[in-house]
Amino acid sequence: VALGRVPPFDILLEKFAAFPGGNIHLEVAAPQVVEAFEAAAGLFPQCRPAQGFHAHLTVGKLVKANATEVEAQVAALQRDWTPLHFNVSHLSLLVRTATTPFREVRRVALGGAAPDGAPADAVPGAPSTARPGA
């Protein structure tokens, strides 16, 4: 039910930025992303980031670059970037370990049932929302 209440929404990716440490990303400025995150975090509170949620799409990481080099790369990417607009109709629930890349463990439809017909909040490890006798 939690993610099923979040309707599909549009996103515009137009501005590059960097986190400390050289992680370059596109900022996601859509309040619906925060709504979807809060719904998912309610199902998996152990996955809530300690430093808070910042909606973004990681582009790359400049591991050995200094701040000036990172800023120059952000500026170069921005200069050549054409804004990208698209509709978000599903969320992918990802998992990783310290030594493995992210992998999708479940794809959940927004605003309704998951593609496999299970309720949108029926993700592995999530608390049950089933009502007795339902």
mmCIF file with all atom_site columns, C-alpha atoms in Angstrom:
data_model
loop_
_atom_site.group_PDB
_atom_site.id
_atom_site.type_symbol
_atom_site.label_atom_id
_atom_site.label_alt_id
_atom_site.label_comp_id
_atom_site.label_asym_id
_atom_site.label_entity_id
_atom_site.label_seq_id
_atom_site.pdbx_PDB_ins_code
_atom_site.Cartn_x
_atom_site.Cartn_y
_atom_site.Cartn_z
_atom_site.occupancy
_atom_site.B_iso_or_equiv
_atom_site.pdbx_formal_charge
_atom_site.auth_seq_id
_atom_site.auth_comp_id
_atom_site.auth_asym_id
_atom_site.auth_atom_id
_atom_site.pdbx_PDB_model_num
ATOM 1   C CA . VAL A 1 1   ? 0.000  0.000   0.000   1.00 0.00 ? 1   VAL A CA 1
ATOM 2   C CA . ALA A 1 2   ? 2.774  2.472   0.903   1.00 0.00 ? 2   ALA A CA 1
ATOM 3   C CA . LEU A 1 3   ? 4.370  2.765   -2.546  1.00 0.00 ? 3   LEU A CA 1
ATOM 4   C CA . GLY A 1 4   ? 1.056  2.090   -4.251  1.00 0.00 ? 4   GLY A CA 1
ATOM 5   C CA . ARG A 1 5   ? -0.177 5.435   -2.926  1.00 0.00 ? 5   ARG A CA 1
ATOM 6   C CA . VAL A 1 6   ? 2.605  7.341   -4.677  1.00 0.00 ? 6   VAL A CA 1
ATOM 7   C CA . PRO A 1 7   ? 1.444  8.199   -8.191  1.00 0.00 ? 7   PRO A CA 1
ATOM 8   C CA . PRO A 1 8   ? 3.809  8.147   -11.178 1.00 0.00 ? 8   PRO A CA 1
ATOM 9   C CA . PHE A 1 9   ? 5.599  11.469  -11.640 1.00 0.00 ? 9   PHE A CA 1
ATOM 10  C CA . ASP A 1 10  ? 7.851  13.394  -14.018 1.00 0.00 ? 10  ASP A CA 1
ATOM 11  C CA . ILE A 1 11  ? 11.523 14.176  -13.453 1.00 0.00 ? 11  ILE A CA 1
ATOM 12  C CA . LEU A 1 12  ? 13.777 16.714  -15.114 1.00 0.00 ? 12  LEU A CA 1
ATOM 13  C CA . LEU A 1 13  ? 17.521 16.081  -14.905 1.00 0.00 ? 13  LEU A CA 1
ATOM 14  C CA . GLU A 1 14  ? 19.300 19.290  -15.772 1.00 0.00 ? 14  GLU A CA 1
ATOM 15  C CA . LYS A 1 15  ? 21.904 20.267  -13.154 1.00 0.00 ? 15  LYS A CA 1
ATOM 16  C CA . PHE A 1 16  ? 25.167 18.545  -12.295 1.00 0.00 ? 16  PHE A CA 1
ATOM 17  C CA . ALA A 1 17  ? 26.712 18.825  -8.842  1.00 0.00 ? 17  ALA A CA 1
ATOM 18  C CA . ALA A 1 18  ? 29.246 16.978  -6.700  1.00 0.00 ? 18  ALA A CA 1
ATOM 19  C CA . PHE A 1 19  ? 29.294 15.558  -3.209  1.00 0.00 ? 19  PHE A CA 1
ATOM 20  C CA . PRO A 1 20  ? 32.474 15.782  -1.143  1.00 0.00 ? 20  PRO A CA 1
ATOM 21  C CA . GLY A 1 21  ? 34.835 13.032  -2.245  1.00 0.00 ? 21  GLY A CA 1
ATOM 22  C CA . GLY A 1 22  ? 34.271 13.520  -5.974  1.00 0.00 ? 22  GLY A CA 1
ATOM 23  C CA . ASN A 1 23  ? 30.885 11.836  -6.459  1.00 0.00 ? 23  ASN A CA 1
ATOM 24  C CA . ILE A 1 24  ? 29.409 13.666  -9.479  1.00 0.00 ? 24  ILE A CA 1
ATOM 25  C CA . HIS A 1 25  ? 25.664 13.460  -9.891  1.00 0.00 ? 25  HIS A CA 1
ATOM 26  C CA . LEU A 1 26  ? 22.603 14.959  -11.504 1.00 0.00 ? 26  LEU A CA 1
ATOM 27  C CA . GLU A 1 27  ? 20.312 16.620  -8.987  1.00 0.00 ? 27  GLU A CA 1
ATOM 28  C CA . VAL A 1 28  ? 16.721 15.393  -8.900  1.00 0.00 ? 28  VAL A CA 1
ATOM 29  C CA . ALA A 1 29  ? 14.366 18.244  -8.091  1.00 0.00 ? 29  ALA A CA 1
ATOM 30  C CA . ALA A 1 30  ? 10.990 16.527  -7.802  1.00 0.00 ? 30  ALA A CA 1
ATOM 31  C CA . PRO A 1 31  ? 9.144  16.510  -4.475  1.00 0.00 ? 31  PRO A CA 1
ATOM 32  C CA . GLN A 1 32  ? 7.517  13.221  -5.459  1.00 0.00 ? 32  GLN A CA 1
ATOM 33  C CA . VAL A 1 33  ? 10.931 11.541  -5.200  1.00 0.00 ? 33  VAL A CA 1
ATOM 34  C CA . VAL A 1 34  ? 11.040 12.452  -1.510  1.00 0.00 ? 34  VAL A CA 1
ATOM 35  C CA . GLU A 1 35  ? 7.486  11.128  -1.104  1.00 0.00 ? 35  GLU A CA 1
ATOM 36  C CA . ALA A 1 36  ? 8.475  7.833   -2.746  1.00 0.00 ? 36  ALA A CA 1
ATOM 37  C CA . PHE A 1 37  ? 11.637 7.633   -0.635  1.00 0.00 ? 37  PHE A CA 1
ATOM 38  C CA . GLU A 1 38  ? 9.687  8.203   2.579   1.00 0.00 ? 38  GLU A CA 1
ATOM 39  C CA . ALA A 1 39  ? 7.200  5.473   1.607   1.00 0.00 ? 39  ALA A CA 1
ATOM 40  C CA . ALA A 1 40  ? 10.037 3.019   0.900   1.00 0.00 ? 40  ALA A CA 1
ATOM 41  C CA . ALA A 1 41  ? 11.965 4.037   4.038   1.00 0.00 ? 41  ALA A CA 1
ATOM 42  C CA . GLY A 1 42  ? 8.838  3.319   6.063   1.00 0.00 ? 42  GLY A CA 1
ATOM 43  C CA . LEU A 1 43  ? 9.075  -0.278  4.834   1.00 0.00 ? 43  LEU A CA 1
ATOM 44  C CA . PHE A 1 44  ? 12.839 -0.491  5.359   1.00 0.00 ? 44  PHE A CA 1
ATOM 45  C CA . PRO A 1 45  ? 13.785 1.925   8.174   1.00 0.00 ? 45  PRO A CA 1
ATOM 46  C CA . GLN A 1 46  ? 17.182 0.226   8.543   1.00 0.00 ? 46  GLN A CA 1
ATOM 47  C CA . CYS A 1 47  ? 18.064 1.557   5.073   1.00 0.00 ? 47  CYS A CA 1
ATOM 48  C CA . ARG A 1 48  ? 17.500 5.238   5.884   1.00 0.00 ? 48  ARG A CA 1
ATOM 49  C CA . PRO A 1 49  ? 20.797 7.073   5.237   1.00 0.00 ? 49  PRO A CA 1
ATOM 50  C CA . ALA A 1 50  ? 22.404 8.523   8.369   1.00 0.00 ? 50  ALA A CA 1
ATOM 51  C CA . GLN A 1 51  ? 23.348 11.708  6.518   1.00 0.00 ? 51  GLN A CA 1
ATOM 52  C CA . GLY A 1 52  ? 19.834 12.267  5.191   1.00 0.00 ? 52  GLY A CA 1
ATOM 53  C CA . PHE A 1 53  ? 18.254 11.725  1.803   1.00 0.00 ? 53  PHE A CA 1
ATOM 54  C CA . HIS A 1 54  ? 19.469 13.704  -1.212  1.00 0.00 ? 54  HIS A CA 1
ATOM 55  C CA . ALA A 1 55  ? 17.733 12.707  -4.454  1.00 0.00 ? 55  ALA A CA 1
ATOM 56  C CA . HIS A 1 56  ? 20.342 12.302  -7.194  1.00 0.00 ? 56  HIS A CA 1
ATOM 57  C CA . LEU A 1 57  ? 21.518 10.155  -10.079 1.00 0.00 ? 57  LEU A CA 1
ATOM 58  C CA . THR A 1 58  ? 25.199 9.291   -9.744  1.00 0.00 ? 58  THR A CA 1
ATOM 59  C CA . VAL A 1 59  ? 27.198 9.852   -12.921 1.00 0.00 ? 59  VAL A CA 1
ATOM 60  C CA . GLY A 1 60  ? 30.660 8.937   -11.674 1.00 0.00 ? 60  GLY A CA 1
ATOM 61  C CA . LYS A 1 61  ? 33.272 9.355   -8.988  1.00 0.00 ? 61  LYS A CA 1
ATOM 62  C CA . LEU A 1 62  ? 36.616 11.078  -9.360  1.00 0.00 ? 62  LEU A CA 1
ATOM 63  C CA . VAL A 1 63  ? 38.544 9.243   -6.670  1.00 0.00 ? 63  VAL A CA 1
ATOM 64  C CA . LYS A 1 64  ? 41.904 11.011  -6.901  1.00 0.00 ? 64  LYS A CA 1
ATOM 65  C CA . ALA A 1 65  ? 40.719 14.438  -8.059  1.00 0.00 ? 65  ALA A CA 1
ATOM 66  C CA . ASN A 1 66  ? 40.978 17.549  -5.929  1.00 0.00 ? 66  ASN A CA 1
ATOM 67  C CA . ALA A 1 67  ? 38.053 19.952  -5.487  1.00 0.00 ? 67  ALA A CA 1
ATOM 68  C CA . THR A 1 68  ? 39.159 22.176  -8.378  1.00 0.00 ? 68  THR A CA 1
ATOM 69  C CA . GLU A 1 69  ? 39.356 19.206  -10.757 1.00 0.00 ? 69  GLU A CA 1
ATOM 70  C CA . VAL A 1 70  ? 35.931 17.976  -9.648  1.00 0.00 ? 70  VAL A CA 1
ATOM 71  C CA . GLU A 1 71  ? 34.419 21.444  -10.171 1.00 0.00 ? 71  GLU A CA 1
ATOM 72  C CA . ALA A 1 72  ? 35.987 21.624  -13.651 1.00 0.00 ? 72  ALA A CA 1
ATOM 73  C CA . GLN A 1 73  ? 34.517 18.234  -14.577 1.00 0.00 ? 73  GLN A CA 1
ATOM 74  C CA . VAL A 1 74  ? 31.076 19.261  -13.295 1.00 0.00 ? 74  VAL A CA 1
ATOM 75  C CA . ALA A 1 75  ? 31.280 22.444  -15.392 1.00 0.00 ? 75  ALA A CA 1
ATOM 76  C CA . ALA A 1 76  ? 32.334 20.471  -18.512 1.00 0.00 ? 76  ALA A CA 1
ATOM 77  C CA . LEU A 1 77  ? 29.493 17.999  -18.086 1.00 0.00 ? 77  LEU A CA 1
ATOM 78  C CA . GLN A 1 78  ? 27.012 20.824  -17.544 1.00 0.00 ? 78  GLN A CA 1
ATOM 79  C CA . ARG A 1 79  ? 28.202 22.684  -20.621 1.00 0.00 ? 79  ARG A CA 1
ATOM 80  C CA . ASP A 1 80  ? 27.595 19.663  -22.879 1.00 0.00 ? 80  ASP A CA 1
ATOM 81  C CA . TRP A 1 81  ? 24.396 18.435  -21.194 1.00 0.00 ? 81  TRP A CA 1
ATOM 82  C CA . THR A 1 82  ? 20.938 18.479  -22.734 1.00 0.00 ? 82  THR A CA 1
ATOM 83  C CA . PRO A 1 83  ? 18.290 18.312  -19.984 1.00 0.00 ? 83  PRO A CA 1
ATOM 84  C CA . LEU A 1 84  ? 16.476 14.999  -19.814 1.00 0.00 ? 84  LEU A CA 1
ATOM 85  C CA . HIS A 1 85  ? 12.774 14.725  -18.946 1.00 0.00 ? 85  HIS A CA 1
ATOM 86  C CA . PHE A 1 86  ? 11.009 11.419  -18.264 1.00 0.00 ? 86  PHE A CA 1
ATOM 87  C CA . ASN A 1 87  ? 8.183  9.787   -16.357 1.00 0.00 ? 87  ASN A CA 1
ATOM 88  C CA . VAL A 1 88  ? 8.841  7.566   -13.340 1.00 0.00 ? 88  VAL A CA 1
ATOM 89  C CA . SER A 1 89  ? 6.288  4.760   -13.129 1.00 0.00 ? 89  SER A CA 1
ATOM 90  C CA . HIS A 1 90  ? 8.319  2.211   -11.119 1.00 0.00 ? 90  HIS A CA 1
ATOM 91  C CA . LEU A 1 91  ? 10.940 2.133   -8.398  1.00 0.00 ? 91  LEU A CA 1
ATOM 92  C CA . SER A 1 92  ? 13.740 -0.396  -8.317  1.00 0.00 ? 92  SER A CA 1
ATOM 93  C CA . LEU A 1 93  ? 14.703 -1.650  -4.881  1.00 0.00 ? 93  LEU A CA 1
ATOM 94  C CA . LEU A 1 94  ? 18.466 -2.140  -4.888  1.00 0.00 ? 94  LEU A CA 1
ATOM 95  C CA . VAL A 1 95  ? 20.875 -3.988  -2.641  1.00 0.00 ? 95  VAL A CA 1
ATOM 96  C CA . ARG A 1 96  ? 24.658 -4.046  -2.425  1.00 0.00 ? 96  ARG A CA 1
ATOM 97  C CA . THR A 1 97  ? 27.396 -5.054  -0.064  1.00 0.00 ? 97  THR A CA 1
ATOM 98  C CA . ALA A 1 98  ? 30.710 -3.373  0.636   1.00 0.00 ? 98  ALA A CA 1
ATOM 99  C CA . THR A 1 99  ? 32.284 -5.431  -2.168  1.00 0.00 ? 99  THR A CA 1
ATOM 100 C CA . THR A 1 100 ? 29.510 -5.760  -4.749  1.00 0.00 ? 100 THR A CA 1
ATOM 101 C CA . PRO A 1 101 ? 27.747 -3.334  -7.071  1.00 0.00 ? 101 PRO A CA 1
ATOM 102 C CA . PHE A 1 102 ? 24.067 -2.492  -6.729  1.00 0.00 ? 102 PHE A CA 1
ATOM 103 C CA . ARG A 1 103 ? 21.631 -5.087  -8.050  1.00 0.00 ? 103 ARG A CA 1
ATOM 104 C CA . GLU A 1 104 ? 17.887 -4.866  -8.450  1.00 0.00 ? 104 GLU A CA 1
ATOM 105 C CA . VAL A 1 105 ? 15.969 -7.152  -6.099  1.00 0.00 ? 105 VAL A CA 1
ATOM 106 C CA . ARG A 1 106 ? 12.479 -5.908  -6.846  1.00 0.00 ? 106 ARG A CA 1
ATOM 107 C CA . ARG A 1 107 ? 10.735 -3.533  -9.214  1.00 0.00 ? 107 ARG A CA 1
ATOM 108 C CA . VAL A 1 108 ? 7.637  -1.896  -7.757  1.00 0.00 ? 108 VAL A CA 1
ATOM 109 C CA . ALA A 1 109 ? 4.966  -0.057  -9.741  1.00 0.00 ? 109 ALA A CA 1
ATOM 110 C CA . LEU A 1 110 ? 3.931  3.326   -8.432  1.00 0.00 ? 110 LEU A CA 1
ATOM 111 C CA . GLY A 1 111 ? 0.234  3.976   -8.015  1.00 0.00 ? 111 GLY A CA 1
ATOM 112 C CA . GLY A 1 112 ? -0.805 0.318   -8.165  1.00 0.00 ? 112 GLY A CA 1
ATOM 113 C CA . ALA A 1 113 ? 0.189  -3.326  -8.240  1.00 0.00 ? 113 ALA A CA 1
ATOM 114 C CA . ALA A 1 114 ? 3.684  -4.589  -8.940  1.00 0.00 ? 114 ALA A CA 1
ATOM 115 C CA . PRO A 1 115 ? 4.316  -6.020  -12.443 1.00 0.00 ? 115 PRO A CA 1
ATOM 116 C CA . ASP A 1 116 ? 3.989  -9.581  -11.143 1.00 0.00 ? 116 ASP A CA 1
ATOM 117 C CA . GLY A 1 117 ? 0.535  -8.857  -9.725  1.00 0.00 ? 117 GLY A CA 1
ATOM 118 C CA . ALA A 1 118 ? 1.661  -8.726  -6.087  1.00 0.00 ? 118 ALA A CA 1
ATOM 119 C CA . PRO A 1 119 ? 0.653  -5.666  -4.069  1.00 0.00 ? 119 PRO A CA 1
ATOM 120 C CA . ALA A 1 120 ? 3.045  -2.778  -4.598  1.00 0.00 ? 120 ALA A CA 1
ATOM 121 C CA . ASP A 1 121 ? 4.317  -2.996  -1.026  1.00 0.00 ? 121 ASP A CA 1
ATOM 122 C CA . ALA A 1 122 ? 4.924  -6.764  -1.134  1.00 0.00 ? 122 ALA A CA 1
ATOM 123 C CA . VAL A 1 123 ? 8.707  -6.598  -1.144  1.00 0.00 ? 123 VAL A CA 1
ATOM 124 C CA . PRO A 1 124 ? 10.982 -9.118  0.554   1.00 0.00 ? 124 PRO A CA 1
ATOM 125 C CA . GLY A 1 125 ? 11.561 -8.222  4.198   1.00 0.00 ? 125 GLY A CA 1
ATOM 126 C CA . ALA A 1 126 ? 8.802  -5.620  4.323   1.00 0.00 ? 126 ALA A CA 1
ATOM 127 C CA . PRO A 1 127 ? 6.287  -5.712  7.147   1.00 0.00 ? 127 PRO A CA 1
ATOM 128 C CA . SER A 1 128 ? 3.048  -7.388  6.158   1.00 0.00 ? 128 SER A CA 1
ATOM 129 C CA . THR A 1 129 ? 0.073  -5.158  5.443   1.00 0.00 ? 129 THR A CA 1
ATOM 130 C CA . ALA A 1 130 ? -2.304 -8.076  5.025   1.00 0.00 ? 130 ALA A CA 1
ATOM 131 C CA . ARG A 1 131 ? -5.398 -7.978  7.213   1.00 0.00 ? 131 ARG A CA 1
ATOM 132 C CA . PRO A 1 132 ? -6.507 -11.170 8.942   1.00 0.00 ? 132 PRO A CA 1
ATOM 133 C CA . GLY A 1 133 ? -9.338 -12.763 7.003   1.00 0.00 ? 133 GLY A CA 1
ATOM 134 C CA . ALA A 1 134 ? -8.722 -10.598 3.945   1.00 0.00 ? 134 ALA A CA 1
#
